[in-house]
Amino acid sequence: MKEAAPLPAAPATPGPAKGAFSARRRLPLRALLLVLGGTLAVALLLGWAGGYSYRDLRETAPPGPLSIPSRKERREIGRLERRIAAQAPAGVHIVVDTLGNRLALKKGDRVLREAVCSTGTGGVLEDPATGRRWVFDTPRGVHQVLAKKKDPVWNKPDWAFVEEGLPIPKDPRERMDDYSLGDYALSLGDGYLIHGTLYQRLLGRSVTHGCVRLGDADLEAVYQATPMGAWVFIY
């Protein structure tokens, strides 16, 4: 039998050239550098467009640790605190929060009574006949109790009739209302009062024409405890 010729050896698979391997190994580093460079460029462009610079960012950086006030600074702080404390009302006074519709009766820093109240709507009413306009805000600021009345009678102003679509009366007796204000009233001037209400269920809402309304028990307590001339702070 004729002997078969030996099979030729399989050609060796060429390995990666040294230069090609080095190029592939460097590729992720180049990509990373490209990404970082692009991010930095975008950040710089955004900063330039928004008007920011390194200096701006440095100036808005949080300050270092706070320094301890010197003896002179501590004396000045104490002097200012004493001046502020001296200006705070020491006697009985009233504080009205028109946003939360809350009234506090206080003596110095001590709260004697807290109550739910009602304050002005902020609405506007215009008389179609004359063009007169009224804004129903509770006046913010510092006021005083100028008068105290038991069983007060309300002398209804013009707007009360305009609001109801009624003609404004010429006889003053037609303006007298002896039931709407409740049992007590504290006058703050310019027609503004702290008084009672027929609508107890609406306490806590901004529903008045500018006066401060209280429930019966709270009104009596505030009336009895608040002296003439007491300060009333409304905010």
PDB file of C-alpha atoms in Angstrom:
ATOM      1  CA  MET A   1       0.000   0.000   0.000  1.00  0.00           C
ATOM      2  CA  LYS A   2       1.296   3.334  -0.946  1.00  0.00           C
ATOM      3  CA  GLU A   3       2.172   5.450   2.121  1.00  0.00           C
ATOM      4  CA  ALA A   4       0.109   8.583   2.460  1.00  0.00           C
ATOM      5  CA  ALA A   5       2.018  11.812   2.383  1.00  0.00           C
ATOM      6  CA  PRO A   6       2.051  13.631   5.727  1.00  0.00           C
ATOM      7  CA  LEU A   7      -0.510  16.372   6.093  1.00  0.00           C
ATOM      8  CA  PRO A   8       0.926  19.835   5.945  1.00  0.00           C
ATOM      9  CA  ALA A   9       1.128  21.547   9.298  1.00  0.00           C
ATOM     10  CA  ALA A  10      -1.665  24.065  10.012  1.00  0.00           C
ATOM     11  CA  PRO A  11      -0.414  27.567   9.632  1.00  0.00           C
ATOM     12  CA  ALA A  12       0.133  29.258  12.946  1.00  0.00           C
ATOM     13  CA  THR A  13      -2.480  31.793  13.848  1.00  0.00           C
ATOM     14  CA  PRO A  14      -0.692  35.089  13.838  1.00  0.00           C
ATOM     15  CA  GLY A  15      -0.795  36.796  17.223  1.00  0.00           C
ATOM     16  CA  PRO A  16      -1.626  40.462  17.617  1.00  0.00           C
ATOM     17  CA  ALA A  17       1.091  42.729  16.609  1.00  0.00           C
ATOM     18  CA  LYS A  18       2.688  44.517  19.523  1.00  0.00           C
ATOM     19  CA  GLY A  19       1.705  47.901  18.171  1.00  0.00           C
ATOM     20  CA  ALA A  20      -1.951  46.901  17.667  1.00  0.00           C
ATOM     21  CA  PHE A  21      -2.208  45.546  21.249  1.00  0.00           C
ATOM     22  CA  SER A  22      -0.795  48.776  22.640  1.00  0.00           C
ATOM     23  CA  ALA A  23      -3.281  50.820  20.617  1.00  0.00           C
ATOM     24  CA  ARG A  24      -6.255  48.848  21.950  1.00  0.00           C
ATOM     25  CA  ARG A  25      -4.977  49.161  25.510  1.00  0.00           C
ATOM     26  CA  ARG A  26      -4.719  52.965  25.158  1.00  0.00           C
ATOM     27  CA  LEU A  27      -8.198  53.355  23.603  1.00  0.00           C
ATOM     28  CA  PRO A  28     -10.253  53.476  26.890  1.00  0.00           C
ATOM     29  CA  LEU A  29      -7.892  56.103  28.306  1.00  0.00           C
ATOM     30  CA  ARG A  30      -8.348  58.278  25.229  1.00  0.00           C
ATOM     31  CA  ALA A  31     -12.128  57.866  25.424  1.00  0.00           C
ATOM     32  CA  LEU A  32     -12.110  58.821  29.095  1.00  0.00           C
ATOM     33  CA  LEU A  33     -10.036  61.892  28.374  1.00  0.00           C
ATOM     34  CA  LEU A  34     -12.418  62.888  25.580  1.00  0.00           C
ATOM     35  CA  VAL A  35     -15.435  62.525  27.895  1.00  0.00           C
ATOM     36  CA  LEU A  36     -13.785  64.538  30.663  1.00  0.00           C
ATOM     37  CA  GLY A  37     -12.696  67.202  28.237  1.00  0.00           C
ATOM     38  CA  GLY A  38     -16.182  67.467  26.771  1.00  0.00           C
ATOM     39  CA  THR A  39     -17.780  67.717  30.226  1.00  0.00           C
ATOM     40  CA  LEU A  40     -15.377  70.475  31.225  1.00  0.00           C
ATOM     41  CA  ALA A  41     -16.073  72.351  28.001  1.00  0.00           C
ATOM     42  CA  VAL A  42     -19.863  72.124  28.552  1.00  0.00           C
ATOM     43  CA  ALA A  43     -19.470  73.331  32.159  1.00  0.00           C
ATOM     44  CA  LEU A  44     -17.372  76.281  31.064  1.00  0.00           C
ATOM     45  CA  LEU A  45     -19.853  77.183  28.338  1.00  0.00           C
ATOM     46  CA  LEU A  46     -22.773  77.025  30.796  1.00  0.00           C
ATOM     47  CA  GLY A  47     -20.862  79.117  33.306  1.00  0.00           C
ATOM     48  CA  TRP A  48     -20.026  81.701  30.660  1.00  0.00           C
ATOM     49  CA  ALA A  49     -23.645  81.826  29.455  1.00  0.00           C
ATOM     50  CA  GLY A  50     -24.966  82.172  33.030  1.00  0.00           C
ATOM     51  CA  GLY A  51     -22.459  84.817  33.987  1.00  0.00           C
ATOM     52  CA  TYR A  52     -20.594  82.704  36.539  1.00  0.00           C
ATOM     53  CA  SER A  53     -16.883  82.438  37.018  1.00  0.00           C
ATOM     54  CA  TYR A  54     -14.545  80.686  39.370  1.00  0.00           C
ATOM     55  CA  ARG A  55     -14.365  83.836  41.444  1.00  0.00           C
ATOM     56  CA  ASP A  56     -18.166  83.944  41.774  1.00  0.00           C
ATOM     57  CA  LEU A  57     -18.278  80.370  42.977  1.00  0.00           C
ATOM     58  CA  ARG A  58     -15.413  80.978  45.368  1.00  0.00           C
ATOM     59  CA  GLU A  59     -17.169  84.018  46.842  1.00  0.00           C
ATOM     60  CA  THR A  60     -20.353  82.028  47.474  1.00  0.00           C
ATOM     61  CA  ALA A  61     -18.511  79.202  49.189  1.00  0.00           C
ATOM     62  CA  PRO A  62     -19.463  78.732  52.850  1.00  0.00           C
ATOM     63  CA  PRO A  63     -17.289  80.769  55.195  1.00  0.00           C
ATOM     64  CA  GLY A  64     -14.819  79.245  57.543  1.00  0.00           C
ATOM     65  CA  PRO A  65     -15.477  78.609  61.219  1.00  0.00           C
ATOM     66  CA  LEU A  66     -17.189  81.482  63.011  1.00  0.00           C
ATOM     67  CA  SER A  67     -14.930  83.513  65.203  1.00  0.00           C
ATOM     68  CA  ILE A  68     -15.721  83.953  68.870  1.00  0.00           C
ATOM     69  CA  PRO A  69     -16.999  87.494  69.581  1.00  0.00           C
ATOM     70  CA  SER A  70     -14.587  89.674  71.437  1.00  0.00           C
ATOM     71  CA  ARG A  71     -15.366  91.106  74.860  1.00  0.00           C
ATOM     72  CA  LYS A  72     -16.271  94.443  73.256  1.00  0.00           C
ATOM     73  CA  GLU A  73     -18.592  92.735  70.765  1.00  0.00           C
ATOM     74  CA  ARG A  74     -20.295  90.750  73.529  1.00  0.00           C
ATOM     75  CA  ARG A  75     -20.912  93.980  75.468  1.00  0.00           C
ATOM     76  CA  GLU A  76     -22.454  95.547  72.355  1.00  0.00           C
ATOM     77  CA  ILE A  77     -24.674  92.512  71.753  1.00  0.00           C
ATOM     78  CA  GLY A  78     -25.851  92.628  75.363  1.00  0.00           C
ATOM     79  CA  ARG A  79     -26.604  96.347  75.091  1.00  0.00           C
ATOM     80  CA  LEU A  80     -28.711  95.784  71.957  1.00  0.00           C
ATOM     81  CA  GLU A  81     -30.602  92.914  73.582  1.00  0.00           C
ATOM     82  CA  ARG A  82     -31.451  95.121  76.583  1.00  0.00           C
ATOM     83  CA  ARG A  83     -32.680  97.904  74.284  1.00  0.00           C
ATOM     84  CA  ILE A  84     -34.940  95.477  72.398  1.00  0.00           C
ATOM     85  CA  ALA A  85     -36.276  94.020  75.654  1.00  0.00           C
ATOM     86  CA  ALA A  86     -36.998  97.510  76.988  1.00  0.00           C
ATOM     87  CA  GLN A  87     -39.161  98.292  73.957  1.00  0.00           C
ATOM     88  CA  ALA A  88     -41.254  95.133  74.283  1.00  0.00           C
ATOM     89  CA  PRO A  89     -44.631  95.699  75.975  1.00  0.00           C
ATOM     90  CA  ALA A  90     -44.497  94.660  79.599  1.00  0.00           C
ATOM     91  CA  GLY A  91     -48.215  94.931  80.394  1.00  0.00           C
ATOM     92  CA  VAL A  92     -51.289  93.275  78.942  1.00  0.00           C
ATOM     93  CA  HIS A  93     -51.491  93.561  75.175  1.00  0.00           C
ATOM     94  CA  ILE A  94     -53.130  91.851  72.209  1.00  0.00           C
ATOM     95  CA  VAL A  95     -51.473  90.245  69.193  1.00  0.00           C
ATOM     96  CA  VAL A  96     -53.557  89.393  66.109  1.00  0.00           C
ATOM     97  CA  ASP A  97     -52.302  87.096  63.353  1.00  0.00           C
ATOM     98  CA  THR A  98     -54.437  87.893  60.289  1.00  0.00           C
ATOM     99  CA  LEU A  99     -52.967  85.049  58.242  1.00  0.00           C
ATOM    100  CA  GLY A 100     -53.725  82.322  60.745  1.00  0.00           C
ATOM    101  CA  ASN A 101     -56.779  84.129  62.201  1.00  0.00           C
ATOM    102  CA  ARG A 102     -55.497  83.786  65.743  1.00  0.00           C
ATOM    103  CA  LEU A 103     -55.577  86.258  68.622  1.00  0.00           C
ATOM    104  CA  ALA A 104     -53.310  86.103  71.660  1.00  0.00           C
ATOM    105  CA  LEU A 105     -53.831  88.001  74.891  1.00  0.00           C
ATOM    106  CA  LYS A 106     -50.418  88.418  76.488  1.00  0.00           C
ATOM    107  CA  LYS A 107     -48.775  89.962  79.515  1.00  0.00           C
ATOM    108  CA  GLY A 108     -45.129  90.521  78.735  1.00  0.00           C
ATOM    109  CA  ASP A 109     -43.928  87.254  77.211  1.00  0.00           C
ATOM    110  CA  ARG A 110     -46.612  85.204  78.949  1.00  0.00           C
ATOM    111  CA  VAL A 111     -49.668  84.121  76.957  1.00  0.00           C
ATOM    112  CA  LEU A 112     -52.833  84.591  79.013  1.00  0.00           C
ATOM    113  CA  ARG A 113     -55.275  83.346  76.404  1.00  0.00           C
ATOM    114  CA  GLU A 114     -55.285  82.222  72.794  1.00  0.00           C
ATOM    115  CA  ALA A 115     -58.375  82.397  70.619  1.00  0.00           C
ATOM    116  CA  VAL A 116     -59.584  81.712  67.117  1.00  0.00           C
ATOM    117  CA  CYS A 117     -60.784  84.910  65.465  1.00  0.00           C
ATOM    118  CA  SER A 118     -61.972  86.212  62.104  1.00  0.00           C
ATOM    119  CA  THR A 119     -60.377  89.077  60.206  1.00  0.00           C
ATOM    120  CA  GLY A 120     -60.906  91.054  57.001  1.00  0.00           C
ATOM    121  CA  THR A 121     -61.569  89.484  53.636  1.00  0.00           C
ATOM    122  CA  GLY A 122     -59.454  91.954  51.679  1.00  0.00           C
ATOM    123  CA  GLY A 123     -62.386  92.307  49.287  1.00  0.00           C
ATOM    124  CA  VAL A 124     -63.403  95.498  47.514  1.00  0.00           C
ATOM    125  CA  LEU A 125     -66.905  96.980  47.317  1.00  0.00           C
ATOM    126  CA  GLU A 126     -67.881  99.768  44.934  1.00  0.00           C
ATOM    127  CA  ASP A 127     -71.000 101.895  45.087  1.00  0.00           C
ATOM    128  CA  PRO A 128     -72.447 101.801  41.547  1.00  0.00           C
ATOM    129  CA  ALA A 129     -74.269 105.079  42.155  1.00  0.00           C
ATOM    130  CA  THR A 130     -71.344 107.182  43.355  1.00  0.00           C
ATOM    131  CA  GLY A 131     -68.235 105.160  42.462  1.00  0.00           C
ATOM    132  CA  ARG A 132     -67.029 105.109  46.080  1.00  0.00           C
ATOM    133  CA  ARG A 133     -64.912 102.095  46.951  1.00  0.00           C
ATOM    134  CA  TRP A 134     -64.191 100.312  50.243  1.00  0.00           C
ATOM    135  CA  VAL A 135     -61.432  97.778  50.928  1.00  0.00           C
ATOM    136  CA  PHE A 136     -62.216  95.335  53.710  1.00  0.00           C
ATOM    137  CA  ASP A 137     -58.771  94.774  55.220  1.00  0.00           C
ATOM    138  CA  THR A 138     -57.903  94.443  58.888  1.00  0.00           C
ATOM    139  CA  PRO A 139     -55.365  97.244  59.421  1.00  0.00           C
ATOM    140  CA  ARG A 140     -51.916  95.837  60.165  1.00  0.00           C
ATOM    141  CA  GLY A 141     -49.619  97.710  62.481  1.00  0.00           C
ATOM    142  CA  VAL A 142     -49.579  99.002  66.059  1.00  0.00           C
ATOM    143  CA  HIS A 143     -52.855 100.206  67.589  1.00  0.00           C
ATOM    144  CA  GLN A 144     -54.283 100.925  71.008  1.00  0.00           C
ATOM    145  CA  VAL A 145     -57.551 100.196  72.770  1.00  0.00           C
ATOM    146  CA  LEU A 146     -59.195 103.628  72.614  1.00  0.00           C
ATOM    147  CA  ALA A 147     -62.586 102.681  74.069  1.00  0.00           C
ATOM    148  CA  LYS A 148     -64.354  99.739  75.685  1.00  0.00           C
ATOM    149  CA  LYS A 149     -68.081  99.241  75.351  1.00  0.00           C
ATOM    150  CA  LYS A 150     -70.506  96.777  76.878  1.00  0.00           C
ATOM    151  CA  ASP A 151     -73.625  96.003  74.847  1.00  0.00           C
ATOM    152  CA  PRO A 152     -72.284  98.079  71.942  1.00  0.00           C
ATOM    153  CA  VAL A 153     -74.544  99.595  69.298  1.00  0.00           C
ATOM    154  CA  TRP A 154     -73.258  99.592  65.731  1.00  0.00           C
ATOM    155  CA  ASN A 155     -73.789 102.773  63.751  1.00  0.00           C
ATOM    156  CA  LYS A 156     -73.952 101.098  60.348  1.00  0.00           C
ATOM    157  CA  PRO A 157     -71.808 102.890  57.733  1.00  0.00           C
ATOM    158  CA  ASP A 158     -72.826 103.536  54.141  1.00  0.00           C
ATOM    159  CA  TRP A 159     -71.106 100.450  52.787  1.00  0.00           C
ATOM    160  CA  ALA A 160     -73.355  98.187  54.889  1.00  0.00           C
ATOM    161  CA  PHE A 161     -76.378  99.400  52.907  1.00  0.00           C
ATOM    162  CA  VAL A 162     -74.579  99.417  49.569  1.00  0.00           C
ATOM    163  CA  GLU A 163     -73.537  95.817  50.140  1.00  0.00           C
ATOM    164  CA  GLU A 164     -77.145  94.814  50.761  1.00  0.00           C
ATOM    165  CA  GLY A 165     -78.400  96.775  47.777  1.00  0.00           C
ATOM    166  CA  LEU A 166     -80.406  99.096  50.012  1.00  0.00           C
ATOM    167  CA  PRO A 167     -80.712 102.871  49.773  1.00  0.00           C
ATOM    168  CA  ILE A 168     -78.514 104.770  52.218  1.00  0.00           C
ATOM    169  CA  PRO A 169     -80.853 106.068  54.935  1.00  0.00           C
ATOM    170  CA  LYS A 170     -81.139 109.727  55.766  1.00  0.00           C
ATOM    171  CA  ASP A 171     -82.543 109.095  59.234  1.00  0.00           C
ATOM    172  CA  PRO A 172     -79.666 108.226  61.637  1.00  0.00           C
ATOM    173  CA  ARG A 173     -81.985 106.013  63.651  1.00  0.00           C
ATOM    174  CA  GLU A 174     -82.146 103.611  60.717  1.00  0.00           C
ATOM    175  CA  ARG A 175     -78.436 102.976  61.072  1.00  0.00           C
ATOM    176  CA  MET A 176     -78.561 101.732  64.661  1.00  0.00           C
ATOM    177  CA  ASP A 177     -77.854  98.008  65.096  1.00  0.00           C
ATOM    178  CA  ASP A 178     -77.788  96.745  68.694  1.00  0.00           C
ATOM    179  CA  TYR A 179     -77.259  93.012  68.096  1.00  0.00           C
ATOM    180  CA  SER A 180     -74.514  92.368  65.472  1.00  0.00           C
ATOM    181  CA  LEU A 181     -71.477  93.264  67.617  1.00  0.00           C
ATOM    182  CA  GLY A 182     -72.114  90.876  70.486  1.00  0.00           C
ATOM    183  CA  ASP A 183     -71.862  91.714  74.172  1.00  0.00           C
ATOM    184  CA  TYR A 184     -68.587  93.666  74.136  1.00  0.00           C
ATOM    185  CA  ALA A 185     -66.445  95.777  71.821  1.00  0.00           C
ATOM    186  CA  LEU A 186     -62.942  97.242  72.015  1.00  0.00           C
ATOM    187  CA  SER A 187     -62.393 100.187  69.681  1.00  0.00           C
ATOM    188  CA  LEU A 188     -59.101 100.582  67.797  1.00  0.00           C
ATOM    189  CA  GLY A 189     -60.149 103.804  66.064  1.00  0.00           C
ATOM    190  CA  ASP A 190     -61.319 104.588  62.510  1.00  0.00           C
ATOM    191  CA  GLY A 191     -64.327 102.312  62.961  1.00  0.00           C
ATOM    192  CA  TYR A 192     -62.266  99.153  63.590  1.00  0.00           C
ATOM    193  CA  LEU A 193     -63.328  97.024  66.560  1.00  0.00           C
ATOM    194  CA  ILE A 194     -62.625  93.775  68.333  1.00  0.00           C
ATOM    195  CA  HIS A 195     -66.155  92.477  68.888  1.00  0.00           C
ATOM    196  CA  GLY A 196     -68.431  89.464  68.916  1.00  0.00           C
ATOM    197  CA  THR A 197     -70.286  87.797  66.089  1.00  0.00           C
ATOM    198  CA  LEU A 198     -73.570  86.165  65.206  1.00  0.00           C
ATOM    199  CA  TYR A 199     -71.679  83.724  62.961  1.00  0.00           C
ATOM    200  CA  GLN A 200     -69.683  81.624  65.434  1.00  0.00           C
ATOM    201  CA  ARG A 201     -69.196  78.831  62.899  1.00  0.00           C
ATOM    202  CA  LEU A 202     -67.196  81.175  60.645  1.00  0.00           C
ATOM    203  CA  LEU A 203     -64.551  81.923  63.267  1.00  0.00           C
ATOM    204  CA  GLY A 204     -61.091  81.142  61.928  1.00  0.00           C
ATOM    205  CA  ARG A 205     -61.919  82.480  58.475  1.00  0.00           C
ATOM    206  CA  SER A 206     -61.232  85.800  56.785  1.00  0.00           C
ATOM    207  CA  VAL A 207     -64.839  86.923  56.477  1.00  0.00           C
ATOM    208  CA  THR A 208     -65.100  90.352  58.134  1.00  0.00           C
ATOM    209  CA  HIS A 209     -65.142  93.876  56.764  1.00  0.00           C
ATOM    210  CA  GLY A 210     -61.950  94.681  58.702  1.00  0.00           C
ATOM    211  CA  CYS A 211     -62.927  94.196  62.342  1.00  0.00           C
ATOM    212  CA  VAL A 212     -61.629  91.337  64.486  1.00  0.00           C
ATOM    213  CA  ARG A 213     -64.381  88.966  65.608  1.00  0.00           C
ATOM    214  CA  LEU A 214     -64.217  86.638  68.613  1.00  0.00           C
ATOM    215  CA  GLY A 215     -66.426  83.976  70.090  1.00  0.00           C
ATOM    216  CA  ASP A 216     -68.507  84.858  73.140  1.00  0.00           C
ATOM    217  CA  ALA A 217     -66.279  83.329  75.857  1.00  0.00           C
ATOM    218  CA  ASP A 218     -63.035  84.605  74.336  1.00  0.00           C
ATOM    219  CA  LEU A 219     -64.482  88.075  73.805  1.00  0.00           C
ATOM    220  CA  GLU A 220     -65.546  88.387  77.421  1.00  0.00           C
ATOM    221  CA  ALA A 221     -62.145  87.217  78.693  1.00  0.00           C
ATOM    222  CA  VAL A 222     -60.264  89.642  76.439  1.00  0.00           C
ATOM    223  CA  TYR A 223     -62.604  92.498  77.334  1.00  0.00           C
ATOM    224  CA  GLN A 224     -62.231  91.949  81.080  1.00  0.00           C
ATOM    225  CA  ALA A 225     -58.435  91.541  81.015  1.00  0.00           C
ATOM    226  CA  THR A 226     -57.485  94.318  78.572  1.00  0.00           C
ATOM    227  CA  PRO A 227     -57.145  97.804  80.029  1.00  0.00           C
ATOM    228  CA  MET A 228     -57.748 101.069  78.222  1.00  0.00           C
ATOM    229  CA  GLY A 229     -54.742 102.168  76.205  1.00  0.00           C
ATOM    230  CA  ALA A 230     -53.407  98.608  75.843  1.00  0.00           C
ATOM    231  CA  TRP A 231     -51.327  97.996  72.750  1.00  0.00           C
ATOM    232  CA  VAL A 232     -52.752  95.901  69.923  1.00  0.00           C
ATOM    233  CA  PHE A 233     -50.285  94.472  67.412  1.00  0.00           C
ATOM    234  CA  ILE A 234     -51.795  93.273  64.139  1.00  0.00           C
ATOM    235  CA  TYR A 235     -49.766  91.519  61.480  1.00  0.00           C
TER     236      TYR A 235
END
